[in-house]
Structure formats: C-alpha cells, structure tokens
PDB file of C-alpha atoms and ligand atoms in Angstrom:
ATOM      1  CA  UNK A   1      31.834 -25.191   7.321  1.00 72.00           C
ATOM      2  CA  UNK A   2      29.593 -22.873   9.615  1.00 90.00           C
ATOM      3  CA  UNK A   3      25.941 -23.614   9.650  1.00 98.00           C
ATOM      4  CA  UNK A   4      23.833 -22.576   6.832  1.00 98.00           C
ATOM      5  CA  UNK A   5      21.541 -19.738   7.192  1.00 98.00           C
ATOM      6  CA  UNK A   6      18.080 -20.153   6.458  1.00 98.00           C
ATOM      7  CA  UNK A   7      14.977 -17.755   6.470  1.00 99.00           C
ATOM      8  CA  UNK A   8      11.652 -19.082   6.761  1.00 99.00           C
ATOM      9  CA  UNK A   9       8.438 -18.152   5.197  1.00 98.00           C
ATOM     10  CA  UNK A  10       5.000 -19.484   6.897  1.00 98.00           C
ATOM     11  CA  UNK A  11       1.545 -18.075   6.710  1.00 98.00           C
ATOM     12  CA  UNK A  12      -0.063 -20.775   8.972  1.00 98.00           C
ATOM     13  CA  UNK A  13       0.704 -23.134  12.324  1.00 98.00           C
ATOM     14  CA  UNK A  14       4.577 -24.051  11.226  1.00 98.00           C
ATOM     15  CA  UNK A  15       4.878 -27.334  12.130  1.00 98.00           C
ATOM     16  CA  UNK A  16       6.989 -27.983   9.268  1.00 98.00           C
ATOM     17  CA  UNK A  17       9.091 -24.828  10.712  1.00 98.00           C
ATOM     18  CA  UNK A  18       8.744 -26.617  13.787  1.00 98.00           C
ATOM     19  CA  UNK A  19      10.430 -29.662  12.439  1.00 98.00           C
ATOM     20  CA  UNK A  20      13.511 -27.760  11.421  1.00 98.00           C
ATOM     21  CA  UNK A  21      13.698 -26.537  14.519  1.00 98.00           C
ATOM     22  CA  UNK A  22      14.001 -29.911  15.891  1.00 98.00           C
ATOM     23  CA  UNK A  23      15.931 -31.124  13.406  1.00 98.00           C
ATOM     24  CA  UNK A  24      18.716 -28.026  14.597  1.00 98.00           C
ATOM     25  CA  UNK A  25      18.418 -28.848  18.356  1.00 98.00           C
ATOM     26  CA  UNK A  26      19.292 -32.059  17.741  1.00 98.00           C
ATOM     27  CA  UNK A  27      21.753 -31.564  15.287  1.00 98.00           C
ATOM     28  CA  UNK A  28      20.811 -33.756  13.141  1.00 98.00           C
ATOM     29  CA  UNK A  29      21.383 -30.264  10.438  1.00 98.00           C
ATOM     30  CA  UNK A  30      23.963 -28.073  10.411  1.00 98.00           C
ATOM     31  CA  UNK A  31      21.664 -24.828  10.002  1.00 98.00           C
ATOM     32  CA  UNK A  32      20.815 -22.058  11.965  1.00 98.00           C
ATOM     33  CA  UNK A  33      17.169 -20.029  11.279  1.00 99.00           C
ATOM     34  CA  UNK A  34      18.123 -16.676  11.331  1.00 98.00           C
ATOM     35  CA  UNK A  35      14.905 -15.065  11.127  1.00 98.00           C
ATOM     36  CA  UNK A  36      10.973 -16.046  10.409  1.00 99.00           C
ATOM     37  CA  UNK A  37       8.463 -13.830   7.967  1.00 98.00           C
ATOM     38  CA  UNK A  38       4.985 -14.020   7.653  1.00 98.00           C
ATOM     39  CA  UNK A  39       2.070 -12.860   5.710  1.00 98.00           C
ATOM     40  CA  UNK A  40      -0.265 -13.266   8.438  1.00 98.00           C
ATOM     41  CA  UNK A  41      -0.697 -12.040  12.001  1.00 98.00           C
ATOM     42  CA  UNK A  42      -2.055 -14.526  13.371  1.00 98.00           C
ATOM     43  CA  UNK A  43       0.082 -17.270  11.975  1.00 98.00           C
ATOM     44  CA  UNK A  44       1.342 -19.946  14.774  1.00 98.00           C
ATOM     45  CA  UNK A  45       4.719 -19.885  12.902  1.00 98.00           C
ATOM     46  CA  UNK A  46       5.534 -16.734  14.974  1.00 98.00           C
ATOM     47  CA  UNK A  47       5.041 -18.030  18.132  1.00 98.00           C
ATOM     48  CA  UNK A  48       7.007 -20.323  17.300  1.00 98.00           C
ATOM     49  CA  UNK A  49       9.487 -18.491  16.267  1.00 98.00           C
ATOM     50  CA  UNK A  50       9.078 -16.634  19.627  1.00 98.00           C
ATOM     51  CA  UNK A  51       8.827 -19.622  21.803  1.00 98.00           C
ATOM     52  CA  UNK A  52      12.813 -20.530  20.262  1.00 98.00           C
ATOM     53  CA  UNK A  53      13.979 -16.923  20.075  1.00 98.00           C
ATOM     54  CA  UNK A  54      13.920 -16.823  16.750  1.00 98.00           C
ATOM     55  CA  UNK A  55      13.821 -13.308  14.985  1.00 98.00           C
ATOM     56  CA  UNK A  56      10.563 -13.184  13.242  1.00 98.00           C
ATOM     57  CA  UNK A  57       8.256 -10.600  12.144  1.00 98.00           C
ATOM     58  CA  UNK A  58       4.625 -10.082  10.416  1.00 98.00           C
ATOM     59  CA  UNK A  59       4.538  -8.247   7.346  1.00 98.00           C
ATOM     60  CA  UNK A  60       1.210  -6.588   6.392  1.00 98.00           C
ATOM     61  CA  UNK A  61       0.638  -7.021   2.806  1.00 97.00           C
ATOM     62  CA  UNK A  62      -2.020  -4.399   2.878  1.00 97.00           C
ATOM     63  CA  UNK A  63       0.507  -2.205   4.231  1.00 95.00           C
ATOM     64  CA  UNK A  64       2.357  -2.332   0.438  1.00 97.00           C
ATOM     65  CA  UNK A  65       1.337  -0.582  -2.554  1.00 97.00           C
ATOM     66  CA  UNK A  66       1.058  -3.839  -4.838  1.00 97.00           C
ATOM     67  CA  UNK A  67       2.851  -7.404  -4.672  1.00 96.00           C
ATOM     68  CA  UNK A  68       6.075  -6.031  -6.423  1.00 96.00           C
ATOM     69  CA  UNK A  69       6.668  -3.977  -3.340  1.00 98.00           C
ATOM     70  CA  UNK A  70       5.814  -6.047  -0.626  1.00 98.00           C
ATOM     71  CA  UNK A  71       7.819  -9.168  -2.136  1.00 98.00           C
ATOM     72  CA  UNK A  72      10.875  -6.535  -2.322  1.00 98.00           C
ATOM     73  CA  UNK A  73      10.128  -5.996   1.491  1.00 98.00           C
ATOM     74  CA  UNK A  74      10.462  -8.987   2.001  1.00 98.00           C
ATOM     75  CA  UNK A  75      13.098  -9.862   0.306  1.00 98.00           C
ATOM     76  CA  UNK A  76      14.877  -6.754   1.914  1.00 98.00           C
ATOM     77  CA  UNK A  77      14.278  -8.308   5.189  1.00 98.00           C
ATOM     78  CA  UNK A  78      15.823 -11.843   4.290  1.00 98.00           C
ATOM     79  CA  UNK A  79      19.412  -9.836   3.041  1.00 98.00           C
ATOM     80  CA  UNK A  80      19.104  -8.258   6.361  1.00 98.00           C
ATOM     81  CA  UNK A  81      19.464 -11.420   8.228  1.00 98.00           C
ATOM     82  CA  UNK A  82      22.019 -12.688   6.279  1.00 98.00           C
ATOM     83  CA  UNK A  83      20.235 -16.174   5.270  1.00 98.00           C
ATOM     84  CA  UNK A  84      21.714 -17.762   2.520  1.00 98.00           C
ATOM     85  CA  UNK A  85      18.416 -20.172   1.583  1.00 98.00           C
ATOM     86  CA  UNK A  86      14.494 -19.152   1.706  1.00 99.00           C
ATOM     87  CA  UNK A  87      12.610 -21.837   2.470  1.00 99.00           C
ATOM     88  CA  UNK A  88       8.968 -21.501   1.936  1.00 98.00           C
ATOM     89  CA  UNK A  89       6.828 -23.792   4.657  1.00 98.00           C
ATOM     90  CA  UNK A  90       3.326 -23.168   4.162  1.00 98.00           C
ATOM     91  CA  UNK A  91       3.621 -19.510   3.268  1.00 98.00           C
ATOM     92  CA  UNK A  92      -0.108 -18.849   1.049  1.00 96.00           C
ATOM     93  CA  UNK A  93       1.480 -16.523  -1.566  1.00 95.00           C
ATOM     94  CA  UNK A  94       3.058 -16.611  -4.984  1.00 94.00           C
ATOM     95  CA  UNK A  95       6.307 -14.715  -5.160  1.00 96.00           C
ATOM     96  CA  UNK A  96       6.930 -12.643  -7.836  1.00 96.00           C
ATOM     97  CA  UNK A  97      10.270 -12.675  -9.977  1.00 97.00           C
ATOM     98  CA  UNK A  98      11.069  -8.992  -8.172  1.00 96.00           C
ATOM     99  CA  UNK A  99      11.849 -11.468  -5.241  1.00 98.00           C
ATOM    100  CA  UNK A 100      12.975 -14.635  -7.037  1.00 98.00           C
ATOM    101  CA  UNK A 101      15.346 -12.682  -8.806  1.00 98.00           C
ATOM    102  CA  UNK A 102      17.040 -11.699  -5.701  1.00 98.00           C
ATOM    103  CA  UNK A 103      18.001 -15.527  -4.521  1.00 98.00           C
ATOM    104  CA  UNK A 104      18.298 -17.664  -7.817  1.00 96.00           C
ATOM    105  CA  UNK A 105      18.119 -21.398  -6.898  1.00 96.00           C
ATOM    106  CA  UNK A 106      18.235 -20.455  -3.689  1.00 98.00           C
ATOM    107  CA  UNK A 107      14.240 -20.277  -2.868  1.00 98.00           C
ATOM    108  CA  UNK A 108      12.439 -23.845  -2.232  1.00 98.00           C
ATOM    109  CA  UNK A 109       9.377 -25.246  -0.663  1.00 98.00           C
ATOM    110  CA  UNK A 110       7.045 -28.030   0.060  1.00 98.00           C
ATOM    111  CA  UNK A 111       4.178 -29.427  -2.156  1.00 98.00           C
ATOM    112  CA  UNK A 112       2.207 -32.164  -0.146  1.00 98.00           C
ATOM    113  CA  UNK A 113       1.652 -34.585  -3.355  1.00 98.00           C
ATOM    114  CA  UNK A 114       3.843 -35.862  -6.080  1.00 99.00           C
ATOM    115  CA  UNK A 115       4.732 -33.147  -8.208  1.00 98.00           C
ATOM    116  CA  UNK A 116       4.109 -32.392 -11.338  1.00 98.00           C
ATOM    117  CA  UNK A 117       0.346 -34.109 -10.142  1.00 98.00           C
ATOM    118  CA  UNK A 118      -1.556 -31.998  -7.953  1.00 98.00           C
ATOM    119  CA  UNK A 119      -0.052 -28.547  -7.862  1.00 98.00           C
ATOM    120  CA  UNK A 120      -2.153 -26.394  -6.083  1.00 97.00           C
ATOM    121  CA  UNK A 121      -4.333 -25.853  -2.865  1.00 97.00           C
ATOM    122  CA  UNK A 122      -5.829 -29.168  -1.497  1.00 98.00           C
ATOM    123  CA  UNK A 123      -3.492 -31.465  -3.177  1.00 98.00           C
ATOM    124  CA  UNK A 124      -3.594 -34.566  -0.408  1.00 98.00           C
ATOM    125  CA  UNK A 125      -7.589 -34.365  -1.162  1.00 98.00           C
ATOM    126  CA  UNK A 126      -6.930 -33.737  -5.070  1.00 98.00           C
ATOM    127  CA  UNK A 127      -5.360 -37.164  -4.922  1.00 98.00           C
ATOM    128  CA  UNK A 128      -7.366 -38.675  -2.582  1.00 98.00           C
ATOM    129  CA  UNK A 129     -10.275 -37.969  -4.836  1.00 98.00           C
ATOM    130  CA  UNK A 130      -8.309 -39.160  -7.796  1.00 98.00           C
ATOM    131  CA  UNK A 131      -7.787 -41.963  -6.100  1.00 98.00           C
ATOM    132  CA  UNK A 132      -4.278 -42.220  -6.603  1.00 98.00           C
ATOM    133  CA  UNK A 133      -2.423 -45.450  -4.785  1.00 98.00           C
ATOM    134  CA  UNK A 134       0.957 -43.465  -3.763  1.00 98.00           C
ATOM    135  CA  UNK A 135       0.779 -40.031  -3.136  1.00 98.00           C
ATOM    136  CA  UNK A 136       3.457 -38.053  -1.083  1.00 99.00           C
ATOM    137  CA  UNK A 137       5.877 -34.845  -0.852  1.00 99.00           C
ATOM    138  CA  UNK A 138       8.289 -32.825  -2.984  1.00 99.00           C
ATOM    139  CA  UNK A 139      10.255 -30.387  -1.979  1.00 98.00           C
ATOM    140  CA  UNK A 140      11.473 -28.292  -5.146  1.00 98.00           C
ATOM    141  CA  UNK A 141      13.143 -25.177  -6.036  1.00 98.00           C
ATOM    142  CA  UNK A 142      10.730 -21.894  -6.642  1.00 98.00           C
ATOM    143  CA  UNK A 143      10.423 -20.208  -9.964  1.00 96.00           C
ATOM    144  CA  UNK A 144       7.271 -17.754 -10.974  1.00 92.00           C
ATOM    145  CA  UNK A 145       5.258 -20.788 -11.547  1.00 93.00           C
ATOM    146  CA  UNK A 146       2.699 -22.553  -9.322  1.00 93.00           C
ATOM    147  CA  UNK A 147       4.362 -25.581  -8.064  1.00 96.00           C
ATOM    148  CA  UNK A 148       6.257 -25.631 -10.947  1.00 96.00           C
ATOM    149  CA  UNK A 149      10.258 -25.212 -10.112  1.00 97.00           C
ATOM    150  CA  UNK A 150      12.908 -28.115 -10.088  1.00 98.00           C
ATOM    151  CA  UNK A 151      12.244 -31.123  -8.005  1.00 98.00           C
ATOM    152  CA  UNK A 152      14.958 -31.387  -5.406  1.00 98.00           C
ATOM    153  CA  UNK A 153      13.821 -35.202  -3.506  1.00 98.00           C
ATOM    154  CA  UNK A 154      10.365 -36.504  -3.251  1.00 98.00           C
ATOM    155  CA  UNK A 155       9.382 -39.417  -0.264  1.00 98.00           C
ATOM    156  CA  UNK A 156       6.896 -41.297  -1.147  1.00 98.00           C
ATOM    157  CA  UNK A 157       3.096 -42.128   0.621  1.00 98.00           C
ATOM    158  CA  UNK A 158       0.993 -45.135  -0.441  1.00 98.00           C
ATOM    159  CA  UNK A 159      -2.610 -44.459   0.258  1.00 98.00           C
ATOM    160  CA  UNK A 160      -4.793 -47.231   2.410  1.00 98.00           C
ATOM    161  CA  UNK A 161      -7.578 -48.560   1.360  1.00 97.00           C
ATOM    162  CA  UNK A 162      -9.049 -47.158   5.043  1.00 97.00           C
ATOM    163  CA  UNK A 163      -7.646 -44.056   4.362  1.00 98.00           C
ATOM    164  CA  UNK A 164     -10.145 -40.662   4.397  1.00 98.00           C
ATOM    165  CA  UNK A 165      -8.548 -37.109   2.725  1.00 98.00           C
ATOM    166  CA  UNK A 166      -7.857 -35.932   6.051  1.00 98.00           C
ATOM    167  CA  UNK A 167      -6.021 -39.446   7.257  1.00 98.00           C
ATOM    168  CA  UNK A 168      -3.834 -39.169   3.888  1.00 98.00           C
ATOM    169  CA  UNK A 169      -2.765 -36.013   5.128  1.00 98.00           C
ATOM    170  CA  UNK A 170      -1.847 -36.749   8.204  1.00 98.00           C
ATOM    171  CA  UNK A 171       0.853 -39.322   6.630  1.00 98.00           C
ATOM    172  CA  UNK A 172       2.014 -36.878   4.376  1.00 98.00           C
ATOM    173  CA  UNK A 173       2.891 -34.619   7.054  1.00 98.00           C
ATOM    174  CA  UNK A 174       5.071 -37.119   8.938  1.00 98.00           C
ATOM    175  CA  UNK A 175       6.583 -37.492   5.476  1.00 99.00           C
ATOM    176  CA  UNK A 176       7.338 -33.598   4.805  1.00 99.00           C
ATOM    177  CA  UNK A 177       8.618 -33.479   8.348  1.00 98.00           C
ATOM    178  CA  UNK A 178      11.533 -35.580   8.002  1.00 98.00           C
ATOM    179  CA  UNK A 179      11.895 -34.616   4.147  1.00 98.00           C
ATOM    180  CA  UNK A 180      12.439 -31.123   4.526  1.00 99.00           C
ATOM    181  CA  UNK A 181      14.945 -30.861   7.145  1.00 98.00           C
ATOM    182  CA  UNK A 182      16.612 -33.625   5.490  1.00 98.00           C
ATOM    183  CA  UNK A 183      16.871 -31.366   2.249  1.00 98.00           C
ATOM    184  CA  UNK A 184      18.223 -28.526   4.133  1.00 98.00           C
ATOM    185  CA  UNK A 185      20.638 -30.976   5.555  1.00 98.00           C
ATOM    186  CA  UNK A 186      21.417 -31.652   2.185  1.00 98.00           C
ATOM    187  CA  UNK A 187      21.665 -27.857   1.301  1.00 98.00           C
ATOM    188  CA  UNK A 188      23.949 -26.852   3.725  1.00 98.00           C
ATOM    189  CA  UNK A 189      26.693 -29.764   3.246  1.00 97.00           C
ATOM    190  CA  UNK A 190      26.176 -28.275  -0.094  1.00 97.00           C
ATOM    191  CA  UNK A 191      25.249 -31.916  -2.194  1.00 98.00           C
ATOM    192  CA  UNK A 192      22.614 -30.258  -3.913  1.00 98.00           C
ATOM    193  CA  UNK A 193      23.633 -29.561  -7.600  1.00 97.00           C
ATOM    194  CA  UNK A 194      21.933 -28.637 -10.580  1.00 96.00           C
ATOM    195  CA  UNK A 195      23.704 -30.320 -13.619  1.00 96.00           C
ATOM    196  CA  UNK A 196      22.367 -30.383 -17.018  1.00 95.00           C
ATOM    197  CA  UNK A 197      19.236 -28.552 -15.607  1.00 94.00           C
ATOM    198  CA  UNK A 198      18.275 -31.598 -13.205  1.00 97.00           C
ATOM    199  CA  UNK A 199      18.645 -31.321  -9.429  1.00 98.00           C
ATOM    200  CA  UNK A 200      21.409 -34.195  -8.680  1.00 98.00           C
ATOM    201  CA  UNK A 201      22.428 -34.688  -4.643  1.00 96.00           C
ATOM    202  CA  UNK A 202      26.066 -35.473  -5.065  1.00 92.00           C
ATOM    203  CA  UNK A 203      27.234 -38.039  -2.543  1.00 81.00           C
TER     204      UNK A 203
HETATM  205  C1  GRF B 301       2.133 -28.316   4.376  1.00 80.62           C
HETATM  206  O1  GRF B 301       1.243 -29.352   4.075  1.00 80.62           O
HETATM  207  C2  GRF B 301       2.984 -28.000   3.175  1.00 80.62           C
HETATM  208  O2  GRF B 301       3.236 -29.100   2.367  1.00 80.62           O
HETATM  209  C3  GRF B 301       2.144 -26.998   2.440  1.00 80.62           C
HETATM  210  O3  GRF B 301       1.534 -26.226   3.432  1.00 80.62           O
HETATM  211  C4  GRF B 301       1.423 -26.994   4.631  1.00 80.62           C
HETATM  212  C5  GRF B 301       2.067 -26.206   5.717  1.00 80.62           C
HETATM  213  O4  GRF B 301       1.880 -26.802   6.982  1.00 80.62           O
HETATM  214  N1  GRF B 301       2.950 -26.229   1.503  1.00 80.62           N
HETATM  215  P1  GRF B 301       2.638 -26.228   8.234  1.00 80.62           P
HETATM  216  O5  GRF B 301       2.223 -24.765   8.380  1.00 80.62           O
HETATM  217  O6  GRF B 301       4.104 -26.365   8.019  1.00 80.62           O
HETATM  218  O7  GRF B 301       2.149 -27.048   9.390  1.00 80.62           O
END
C-alpha cells in the first residue's frame, strides 16, 4: 500500500499539522502531506509547511466572488495535489456542500470537546464553564453542519479540580495531538468503515 495522501487545511499556528508531521517522520503513519491551504496569510501553518517543504499556499477569500467560489478553489487545488483525505486542523471556516460534495466521507477534522457537547468556537472554555468532569477531542467526518458530521474516535480528558479554561486546553491539545495522527493512521491502513451509518475501525 503506498502512503496515503493527505491535504491540510489550517487558518492558525498548526501545531496539530505539526503533529502529523511528526507523526510521518517518524513513521509512526504511513501518509505523505502533499500540500497545505490556508485562509489566512499570516497563518503559522505555512511556515510550517515551508520549514518541511511542504507545498502550501494562501488563498485570499476576498479574492473570490462569494464562498461557493472560493470553496471550489479550493477544492480545485486539493484534486491538483492528488490527496486522497482533507483534513481540516484548525481551519476558521465552514465549507460549503460545493466543496463537500467533491470528497464524500473523505473530509474530517478536530473538535476540542466531546462532541455532540460543545460544538462551536471556545469549546474547552464552554465546558470548563459548564463545569463538565471529562471533557476531550473528537475527530469526525465533515458534513454542512457545524460540528455536526460522524464521529470517527474520541480520547478522553478529565478536568482537575486545579484546572483554569486555559490549563484544560492545554491537555486537550496533547490529546488531539496524538488522536489525529492516530486517525489518519487509521485512514490510510484503510480500518475506517462506515457500516449501518456508524463509523466502525475494523481491526
Ligand atoms: C485545535 O484546538 C483544534 O481542535 C481546533 O482548532 C485548534 C487548532 O489548533 N479545531 P492548531 O492550529 O492545530 O494548533
């Protein structure tokens, strides 16, 4: 099996990119990121993208004439590299079906909380404020909704009674960063099924 292709989408400093670049330089994952896209210009994701000779580029949504056509850029950029899975790491922007429909099941991301509780921006303080006992990460397929698609594996966080919003987070982040490459792992030895509209990982 040759390494599974992956495109990633970040709007901010990547470190969850940054993890699945680690993840592939140690081959722990059979996966090879094939090109990087961003929303902003600023976004740290690029550089590192840059720093690993990654292909990666910035694309303006301002530049578009509404949200239909820049998702179709984008998603014209993805064929282009040939990646076979999007994976969404802190990229700030709802995608629209125009793009979903072009890579059915084949889009996920990261929510840092316990979906289906605390979809949205903020969700490690959302809980925190709650004041939930576990919290954690899901990574889950994309549909049009807001953290709303197919959970794929979820690790789990308990929260401390010492903990503040931004300590919570913290953990949570060590959690996404061995969840996600883990997933992709997953993805490209192809375990992850969806059977009677439930995400199984077949073993
Ligand atoms: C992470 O907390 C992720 O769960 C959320 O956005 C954040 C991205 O962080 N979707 P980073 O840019 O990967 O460091």
């Amino acid at each position: 099996m040759s390494a599974l292709k992956i495109a990633v989408l970040a709007s901010g400093r990547g470190s969850n990119l940054q993890s699945m670049i680690d993840a592939i330089a140690e081959k722990e994952i059979d996966a090879q990121i094939v090109r990087v896209l961003s929303d902003k210009k600023d976004a740290y994701a690029l550089q590192r993208a840059k720093n690993n000779a990654i292909p990666c580029d910035y694309l303006q949504p301002s530049g578009y004439a509404n949200r239909e056509a820049y998702d179709l850029a984008l998603a014209a950029k993805i064929k282009e590299s040939g990646a076979e899975l999007v994976v969404l790491a802190g990229f700030m922007r709802i995608l629209s079906p125009a793009f979903l429909n072009c890579f059915p099941n084949r889009v996920i991301n990261i929510h840092p909380a316990l979906l289906p509780a605390f979809p949205g921006l903020h969700a490690q303080k959302q809980a925190f404020d709650y004041g939930v006992k576990i919290s954690g990460c899901t990574v889950h397929f994309v549909d049009a909704g807001m953290d709303t698609g197919k959970i794929i594996a979820q690790k789990a966080v308990p929260v401390l009674d010492t903990d503040t919003a931004d300590r919570l987070a913290d953990r949570i982040l060590v959690a996404e960063h061995a969840l996600y490459p883990e997933v992709i792992g997953l993805f490209a030895q192809q375990k992850i099924k969806i059977i009677n509209d439930k995400v199984k990982i077949e073993y």
